[in-house]
Short mmCIF file of C-alpha atoms in Angstrom, two decimals:
data_model
loop_
_atom_site.label_atom_id
_atom_site.label_comp_id
_atom_site.label_asym_id
_atom_site.label_seq_id
_atom_site.Cartn_x
_atom_site.Cartn_y
_atom_site.Cartn_z
CA UNK X 1 -9.72 -120.69 -42.17
CA UNK X 2 -7.75 -117.68 -43.44
CA UNK X 3 -9.60 -114.81 -45.09
CA UNK X 4 -8.55 -115.62 -48.67
CA UNK X 5 -9.82 -119.19 -48.32
CA UNK X 6 -13.02 -117.96 -46.65
CA UNK X 7 -13.74 -115.57 -49.55
CA UNK X 8 -13.06 -118.23 -52.18
CA UNK X 9 -15.34 -120.71 -50.42
CA UNK X 10 -18.02 -118.05 -50.01
CA UNK X 11 -17.90 -117.10 -53.69
CA UNK X 12 -18.29 -120.72 -54.74
CA UNK X 13 -21.13 -121.44 -52.33
CA UNK X 14 -23.14 -118.19 -52.29
CA UNK X 15 -24.94 -117.83 -55.61
CA UNK X 16 -26.04 -114.23 -55.13
CA UNK X 17 -23.72 -111.25 -55.73
CA UNK X 18 -20.37 -113.05 -55.67
CA UNK X 19 -18.92 -110.03 -57.48
CA UNK X 20 -19.12 -108.08 -54.22
CA UNK X 21 -16.18 -110.20 -53.00
CA UNK X 22 -13.87 -109.44 -55.92
CA UNK X 23 -12.41 -106.13 -54.63
CA UNK X 24 -11.26 -107.69 -51.38
CA UNK X 25 -9.95 -110.79 -53.15
CA UNK X 26 -7.93 -108.57 -55.49
CA UNK X 27 -6.57 -106.47 -52.61
CA UNK X 28 -5.41 -109.55 -50.72
CA UNK X 29 -3.75 -111.07 -53.77
CA UNK X 30 -2.19 -108.05 -55.48
CA UNK X 31 1.01 -108.15 -53.41
CA UNK X 32 1.32 -111.91 -53.49
CA UNK X 33 4.30 -113.29 -55.47
CA UNK X 34 2.01 -115.74 -57.23
CA UNK X 35 -0.80 -113.25 -57.76
CA UNK X 36 -3.00 -114.53 -60.56
CA UNK X 37 -6.05 -112.33 -59.99
CA UNK X 38 -8.21 -112.17 -63.11
CA UNK X 39 -8.65 -108.74 -64.75
CA UNK X 40 -12.25 -108.40 -63.56
CA UNK X 41 -11.04 -108.53 -59.93
CA UNK X 42 -8.80 -105.51 -60.58
CA UNK X 43 -11.54 -103.66 -62.44
CA UNK X 44 -14.01 -104.28 -59.60
CA UNK X 45 -11.49 -103.03 -57.04
CA UNK X 46 -10.74 -99.84 -59.00
CA UNK X 47 -14.44 -99.09 -59.41
CA UNK X 48 -15.26 -99.68 -55.73
CA UNK X 49 -12.22 -97.67 -54.59
CA UNK X 50 -13.20 -94.62 -56.64
CA UNK X 51 -16.80 -94.81 -55.47
CA UNK X 52 -15.81 -95.28 -51.82
CA UNK X 53 -13.60 -92.17 -51.93
CA UNK X 54 -16.43 -90.18 -53.50
CA UNK X 55 -18.95 -91.42 -50.94
CA UNK X 56 -16.60 -90.63 -48.04
CA UNK X 57 -16.41 -87.04 -49.29
CA UNK X 58 -20.21 -86.82 -49.48
CA UNK X 59 -20.56 -88.28 -46.00
CA UNK X 60 -18.27 -85.59 -44.57
CA UNK X 61 -20.41 -82.90 -46.20
CA UNK X 62 -23.57 -84.39 -44.71
CA UNK X 63 -21.94 -84.72 -41.30
CA UNK X 64 -20.93 -81.04 -41.34
CA UNK X 65 -24.47 -80.12 -42.33
CA UNK X 66 -25.90 -82.02 -39.35
CA UNK X 67 -23.28 -80.46 -37.08
CA UNK X 68 -24.66 -77.06 -38.06
CA UNK X 69 -27.84 -77.82 -36.10
CA UNK X 70 -26.08 -79.85 -33.40
CA UNK X 71 -27.91 -83.02 -34.44
CA UNK X 72 -26.44 -86.10 -32.76
CA UNK X 73 -25.33 -88.58 -35.40
CA UNK X 74 -22.69 -91.14 -36.27
CA UNK X 75 -21.49 -92.93 -39.38
CA UNK X 76 -23.07 -96.34 -39.54
CA UNK X 77 -22.63 -99.58 -41.49
CA UNK X 78 -20.79 -99.65 -44.84
CA UNK X 79 -18.16 -96.90 -44.81
CA UNK X 80 -17.60 -97.23 -41.07
CA UNK X 81 -17.24 -101.01 -41.19
CA UNK X 82 -14.76 -100.75 -44.07
CA UNK X 83 -12.59 -98.13 -42.34
CA UNK X 84 -12.49 -100.03 -39.04
CA UNK X 85 -12.44 -103.70 -39.96
CA UNK X 86 -11.24 -104.03 -43.57
CA UNK X 87 -7.61 -103.84 -44.78
CA UNK X 88 -8.05 -100.74 -46.92
CA UNK X 89 -10.41 -98.46 -48.85
CA UNK X 90 -12.15 -99.98 -51.82
CA UNK X 91 -12.26 -103.46 -50.31
CA UNK X 92 -15.92 -103.39 -49.30
CA UNK X 93 -18.59 -102.31 -51.84
CA UNK X 94 -20.91 -99.50 -50.76
CA UNK X 95 -24.42 -98.93 -52.06
CA UNK X 96 -25.43 -95.97 -49.90
CA UNK X 97 -24.39 -93.76 -46.99
CA UNK X 98 -25.87 -94.67 -43.62
CA UNK X 99 -26.06 -92.44 -40.56
CA UNK X 100 -27.57 -93.22 -37.18
CA UNK X 101 -29.29 -90.22 -35.58
CA UNK X 102 -31.15 -89.32 -32.42
CA UNK X 103 -34.84 -90.14 -33.12
CA UNK X 104 -35.92 -86.93 -31.38
CA UNK X 105 -33.97 -84.88 -33.92
CA UNK X 106 -35.43 -86.55 -37.02
CA UNK X 107 -38.10 -83.89 -37.80
CA UNK X 108 -35.46 -81.14 -37.67
CA UNK X 109 -33.04 -83.24 -39.73
CA UNK X 110 -35.71 -83.88 -42.37
CA UNK X 111 -36.39 -80.16 -42.76
CA UNK X 112 -32.67 -79.40 -42.99
CA UNK X 113 -32.04 -82.01 -45.67
CA UNK X 114 -34.98 -80.99 -47.84
CA UNK X 115 -33.95 -77.33 -47.60
CA UNK X 116 -30.46 -78.29 -48.78
CA UNK X 117 -31.51 -80.17 -51.88
CA UNK X 118 -31.90 -83.71 -50.58
CA UNK X 119 -34.92 -85.32 -52.24
CA UNK X 120 -37.00 -87.33 -49.77
CA UNK X 121 -37.59 -90.78 -51.21
CA UNK X 122 -39.38 -92.93 -48.64
CA UNK X 123 -39.35 -93.94 -44.98
CA UNK X 124 -39.83 -97.12 -43.00
CA UNK X 125 -40.25 -97.55 -39.28
CA UNK X 126 -36.60 -96.92 -38.50
CA UNK X 127 -34.95 -95.28 -41.48
CA UNK X 128 -35.57 -92.45 -43.91
CA UNK X 129 -34.11 -92.42 -47.42
CA UNK X 130 -32.98 -89.33 -49.33
CA UNK X 131 -31.32 -88.87 -52.72
CA UNK X 132 -28.77 -86.29 -53.83
CA UNK X 133 -26.12 -86.32 -56.56
CA UNK X 134 -26.99 -89.91 -57.50
CA UNK X 135 -26.28 -91.10 -53.93
CA UNK X 136 -28.78 -92.68 -51.58
CA UNK X 137 -28.58 -91.49 -47.96
CA UNK X 138 -30.23 -93.63 -45.30
CA UNK X 139 -30.88 -91.83 -42.03
CA UNK X 140 -31.53 -94.42 -39.33
CA UNK X 141 -33.28 -93.79 -36.02
CA UNK X 142 -32.44 -97.33 -34.89
CA UNK X 143 -29.88 -99.90 -35.99
CA UNK X 144 -32.55 -102.43 -37.04
CA UNK X 145 -36.32 -102.61 -37.46
CA UNK X 146 -38.76 -102.46 -34.57
CA UNK X 147 -39.68 -106.13 -35.04
CA UNK X 148 -36.14 -107.22 -34.23
CA UNK X 149 -35.69 -104.69 -31.46
CA UNK X 150 -38.83 -106.11 -29.87
CA UNK X 151 -38.25 -109.84 -30.35
CA UNK X 152 -34.52 -109.75 -29.60
CA UNK X 153 -35.05 -107.58 -26.48
CA UNK X 154 -32.97 -104.68 -27.79
CA UNK X 155 -35.40 -101.83 -27.14
CA UNK X 156 -33.61 -100.78 -23.97
CA UNK X 157 -30.20 -100.12 -25.53
CA UNK X 158 -29.03 -96.60 -24.67
CA UNK X 159 -28.54 -94.67 -27.91
CA UNK X 160 -27.16 -91.61 -26.13
CA UNK X 161 -24.09 -93.64 -25.18
CA UNK X 162 -23.48 -94.39 -28.85
CA UNK X 163 -23.49 -90.72 -29.80
CA UNK X 164 -21.03 -89.92 -27.02
CA UNK X 165 -18.56 -92.52 -28.26
CA UNK X 166 -19.31 -91.62 -31.91
CA UNK X 167 -19.27 -95.25 -32.98
CA UNK X 168 -20.86 -98.65 -32.53
CA UNK X 169 -18.80 -101.14 -30.58
CA UNK X 170 -17.43 -104.17 -32.46
CA UNK X 171 -19.75 -106.31 -30.34
CA UNK X 172 -22.89 -104.39 -31.35
CA UNK X 173 -21.77 -104.34 -34.99
CA UNK X 174 -21.31 -108.10 -34.84
CA UNK X 175 -24.89 -108.57 -33.67
CA UNK X 176 -26.15 -106.07 -36.28
CA UNK X 177 -24.44 -108.01 -39.07
CA UNK X 178 -26.05 -111.25 -37.94
CA UNK X 179 -29.47 -109.56 -37.86
CA UNK X 180 -28.88 -108.08 -41.32
CA UNK X 181 -27.89 -111.43 -42.81
CA UNK X 182 -31.09 -113.02 -41.51
CA UNK X 183 -33.24 -110.03 -42.47
CA UNK X 184 -31.95 -110.16 -46.05
CA UNK X 185 -32.88 -113.83 -46.29
CA UNK X 186 -29.22 -114.89 -46.55
CA UNK X 187 -29.12 -113.18 -49.94
CA UNK X 188 -25.74 -111.38 -49.74
CA UNK X 189 -22.27 -112.57 -48.73
CA UNK X 190 -21.01 -109.20 -47.45
CA UNK X 191 -22.59 -109.47 -43.95
CA UNK X 192 -20.77 -112.79 -43.55
CA UNK X 193 -17.46 -111.17 -44.49
CA UNK X 194 -18.25 -108.35 -42.06
CA UNK X 195 -18.75 -110.91 -39.28
CA UNK X 196 -15.50 -112.67 -40.18
CA UNK X 197 -13.58 -109.38 -40.15
CA UNK X 198 -15.11 -108.11 -36.91
CA UNK X 199 -14.46 -111.39 -35.10
CA UNK X 200 -10.89 -111.48 -36.45
CA UNK X 201 -10.28 -107.93 -35.21
CA UNK X 202 -10.97 -109.08 -31.66
CA UNK X 203 -14.16 -109.21 -29.60
CA UNK X 204 -14.26 -108.17 -25.95
CA UNK X 205 -15.89 -111.26 -24.45
CA UNK X 206 -17.10 -109.37 -21.38
CA UNK X 207 -18.71 -106.64 -23.52
CA UNK X 208 -20.25 -109.29 -25.79
CA UNK X 209 -21.67 -111.16 -22.80
CA UNK X 210 -23.12 -107.96 -21.35
CA UNK X 211 -24.74 -107.16 -24.71
CA UNK X 212 -26.46 -110.51 -25.30
CA UNK X 213 -27.22 -111.81 -21.82
CA UNK X 214 -30.88 -111.69 -20.75
CA UNK X 215 -31.89 -111.03 -24.37
CA UNK X 216 -33.49 -113.22 -27.03
CA UNK X 217 -30.76 -112.28 -29.49
CA UNK X 218 -29.46 -115.78 -30.14
CA UNK X 219 -31.51 -116.58 -33.23
CA UNK X 220 -29.80 -114.34 -35.84
CA UNK X 221 -26.39 -115.38 -34.49
CA UNK X 222 -27.13 -119.09 -34.67
CA UNK X 223 -28.80 -118.62 -38.05
CA UNK X 224 -25.59 -117.10 -39.47
CA UNK X 225 -23.45 -119.69 -37.68
CA UNK X 226 -25.43 -122.67 -38.97
CA UNK X 227 -25.69 -121.19 -42.47
CA UNK X 228 -21.91 -120.95 -42.72
CA UNK X 229 -21.43 -124.44 -41.33
CA UNK X 230 -24.03 -125.81 -43.76
CA UNK X 231 -22.75 -124.03 -46.88
CA UNK X 232 -19.06 -123.41 -46.18
CA UNK X 233 -18.17 -126.13 -43.72
CA UNK X 234 -16.72 -123.43 -41.47
CA UNK X 235 -17.93 -120.64 -39.17
CA UNK X 236 -15.88 -117.94 -37.41
CA UNK X 237 -18.36 -118.07 -34.52
CA UNK X 238 -16.47 -119.85 -31.75
CA UNK X 239 -18.02 -121.65 -28.81
CA UNK X 240 -16.65 -118.85 -26.64
CA UNK X 241 -18.84 -116.36 -28.51
CA UNK X 242 -21.88 -118.64 -28.69
CA UNK X 243 -21.92 -119.70 -25.03
CA UNK X 244 -23.12 -116.33 -23.60
CA UNK X 245 -26.29 -116.63 -25.70
CA UNK X 246 -27.43 -119.38 -23.34
CA UNK X 247 -29.27 -121.41 -25.96
CA UNK X 248 -30.47 -124.95 -25.34
CA UNK X 249 -30.44 -127.71 -27.96
CA UNK X 250 -34.14 -127.28 -28.77
CA UNK X 251 -33.64 -123.68 -29.90
CA UNK X 252 -30.45 -124.57 -31.76
CA UNK X 253 -32.35 -127.24 -33.67
CA UNK X 254 -35.00 -124.71 -34.70
CA UNK X 255 -32.35 -122.35 -36.06
CA UNK X 256 -30.61 -125.21 -37.88
CA UNK X 257 -33.90 -126.28 -39.49
CA UNK X 258 -34.69 -122.72 -40.62
CA UNK X 259 -31.34 -122.67 -42.43
CA UNK X 260 -32.29 -125.84 -44.30
CA UNK X 261 -35.72 -124.54 -45.40
CA UNK X 262 -36.67 -122.26 -48.25
CA UNK X 263 -38.71 -119.03 -48.03
CA UNK X 264 -37.15 -118.13 -44.71
CA UNK X 265 -38.95 -114.81 -44.31
CA UNK X 266 -42.40 -116.38 -44.82
CA UNK X 267 -41.85 -118.23 -41.54
CA UNK X 268 -40.19 -115.22 -39.95
CA UNK X 269 -42.73 -114.09 -37.35
CA UNK X 270 -43.64 -117.51 -36.05
CA UNK X 271 -40.00 -118.52 -35.77
CA UNK X 272 -39.22 -115.41 -33.76
CA UNK X 273 -42.34 -115.87 -31.66
CA UNK X 274 -41.58 -119.50 -30.77
CA UNK X 275 -38.22 -118.55 -29.33
CA UNK X 276 -39.25 -115.30 -27.64
CA UNK X 277 -39.54 -114.73 -23.93
CA UNK X 278 -42.60 -112.91 -22.58
CA UNK X 279 -44.73 -113.93 -25.58
CA UNK X 280 -48.02 -112.20 -24.58
CA UNK X 281 -46.35 -108.79 -24.23
CA UNK X 282 -44.48 -109.15 -27.52
CA UNK X 283 -47.59 -110.26 -29.39
CA UNK X 284 -49.49 -107.26 -28.03
CA UNK X 285 -46.71 -104.86 -29.03
CA UNK X 286 -46.56 -106.44 -32.48
CA UNK X 287 -50.12 -105.25 -33.12
CA UNK X 288 -49.87 -102.04 -31.07
CA UNK X 289 -46.35 -100.66 -31.52
CA UNK X 290 -45.23 -97.07 -30.91
CA UNK X 291 -46.77 -94.60 -33.33
CA UNK X 292 -43.56 -94.02 -35.29
CA UNK X 293 -43.57 -97.68 -36.35
CA UNK X 294 -46.77 -97.43 -38.39
CA UNK X 295 -47.36 -93.71 -39.00
CA UNK X 296 -46.44 -92.40 -42.42
CA UNK X 297 -46.25 -95.73 -44.23
CA UNK X 298 -47.31 -95.69 -47.86
CA UNK X 299 -50.93 -96.78 -48.13
CA UNK X 300 -51.66 -96.24 -44.43
CA UNK X 301 -54.41 -93.74 -45.25
CA UNK X 302 -56.34 -91.86 -42.58
CA UNK X 303 -56.22 -94.69 -40.06
CA UNK X 304 -52.59 -95.86 -39.96
CA UNK X 305 -52.93 -97.97 -36.80
CA UNK X 306 -55.88 -99.88 -38.27
CA UNK X 307 -53.94 -100.37 -41.52
CA UNK X 308 -50.99 -101.69 -39.51
CA UNK X 309 -53.18 -104.12 -37.53
CA UNK X 310 -54.81 -105.48 -40.70
CA UNK X 311 -51.47 -105.78 -42.49
CA UNK X 312 -49.94 -107.60 -39.52
CA UNK X 313 -52.92 -109.95 -39.24
CA UNK X 314 -52.67 -110.87 -42.94
CA UNK X 315 -49.01 -111.75 -42.49
CA UNK X 316 -49.80 -114.07 -39.63
CA UNK X 317 -52.64 -115.97 -41.31
#
């Protein structure tokens, strides 16, 4: 399925935020002899283009600021995905600026940002959010939450290698997009377009195999794959890309059934747990994670680990 057909099918079959697809649909059709793009496509493209240019300028300023203290960082997600995998600026909507940083440098980075007028908003277990000039800046210390790093066996990825290359590989981005689509409860079409674009740009099968082998990372991939097959009748995930995941039919059936159910996230933990390897260790680390996972959460009080244990237990009951 070509991209234009994929976008049209996605807009008709994904009820949430179809307007996020309009800029790319306009860009693809504007040079077509039979271009009949409606005016709101053009308006959406112009708005996203102007905002993307503005955000790229702000990202450069932030990057220079972090360079001033030699803080390892790289552009992550939206702007980077657009520049590398989309046909031009303004074709992928951006809501914030995302940077991935060395976790060890986060205290120093926080001080630097606050001293330079960035208002600290909130933090989770892997990202910290700041506001300045009406823009939200998300500073990530990992590319996804601890829960997924743990259950998908991604804790041992070497972040230092990423900072040396200054970018995520297409293969790692592809996995990140699948995780994001599942984490957001299949609520946005953009991660699906990201996957389509990344796969179309070319995936190194050896690098992909090395990334996913001996990991429990198959679930978000198969979730995205089955969702697209169920709702669009098409998936860009080829058998060549799925085979290295090493999934048997029993696990595939679980993923397919999750796609068909409602309230996906309510079943989240138990679904992940059923398909995980080394279940006792992962259950233990769910309740007793590293300190940075639970420290500093809103409402944690004087005993953040106890608050985390009680909160986790309530979710599982």
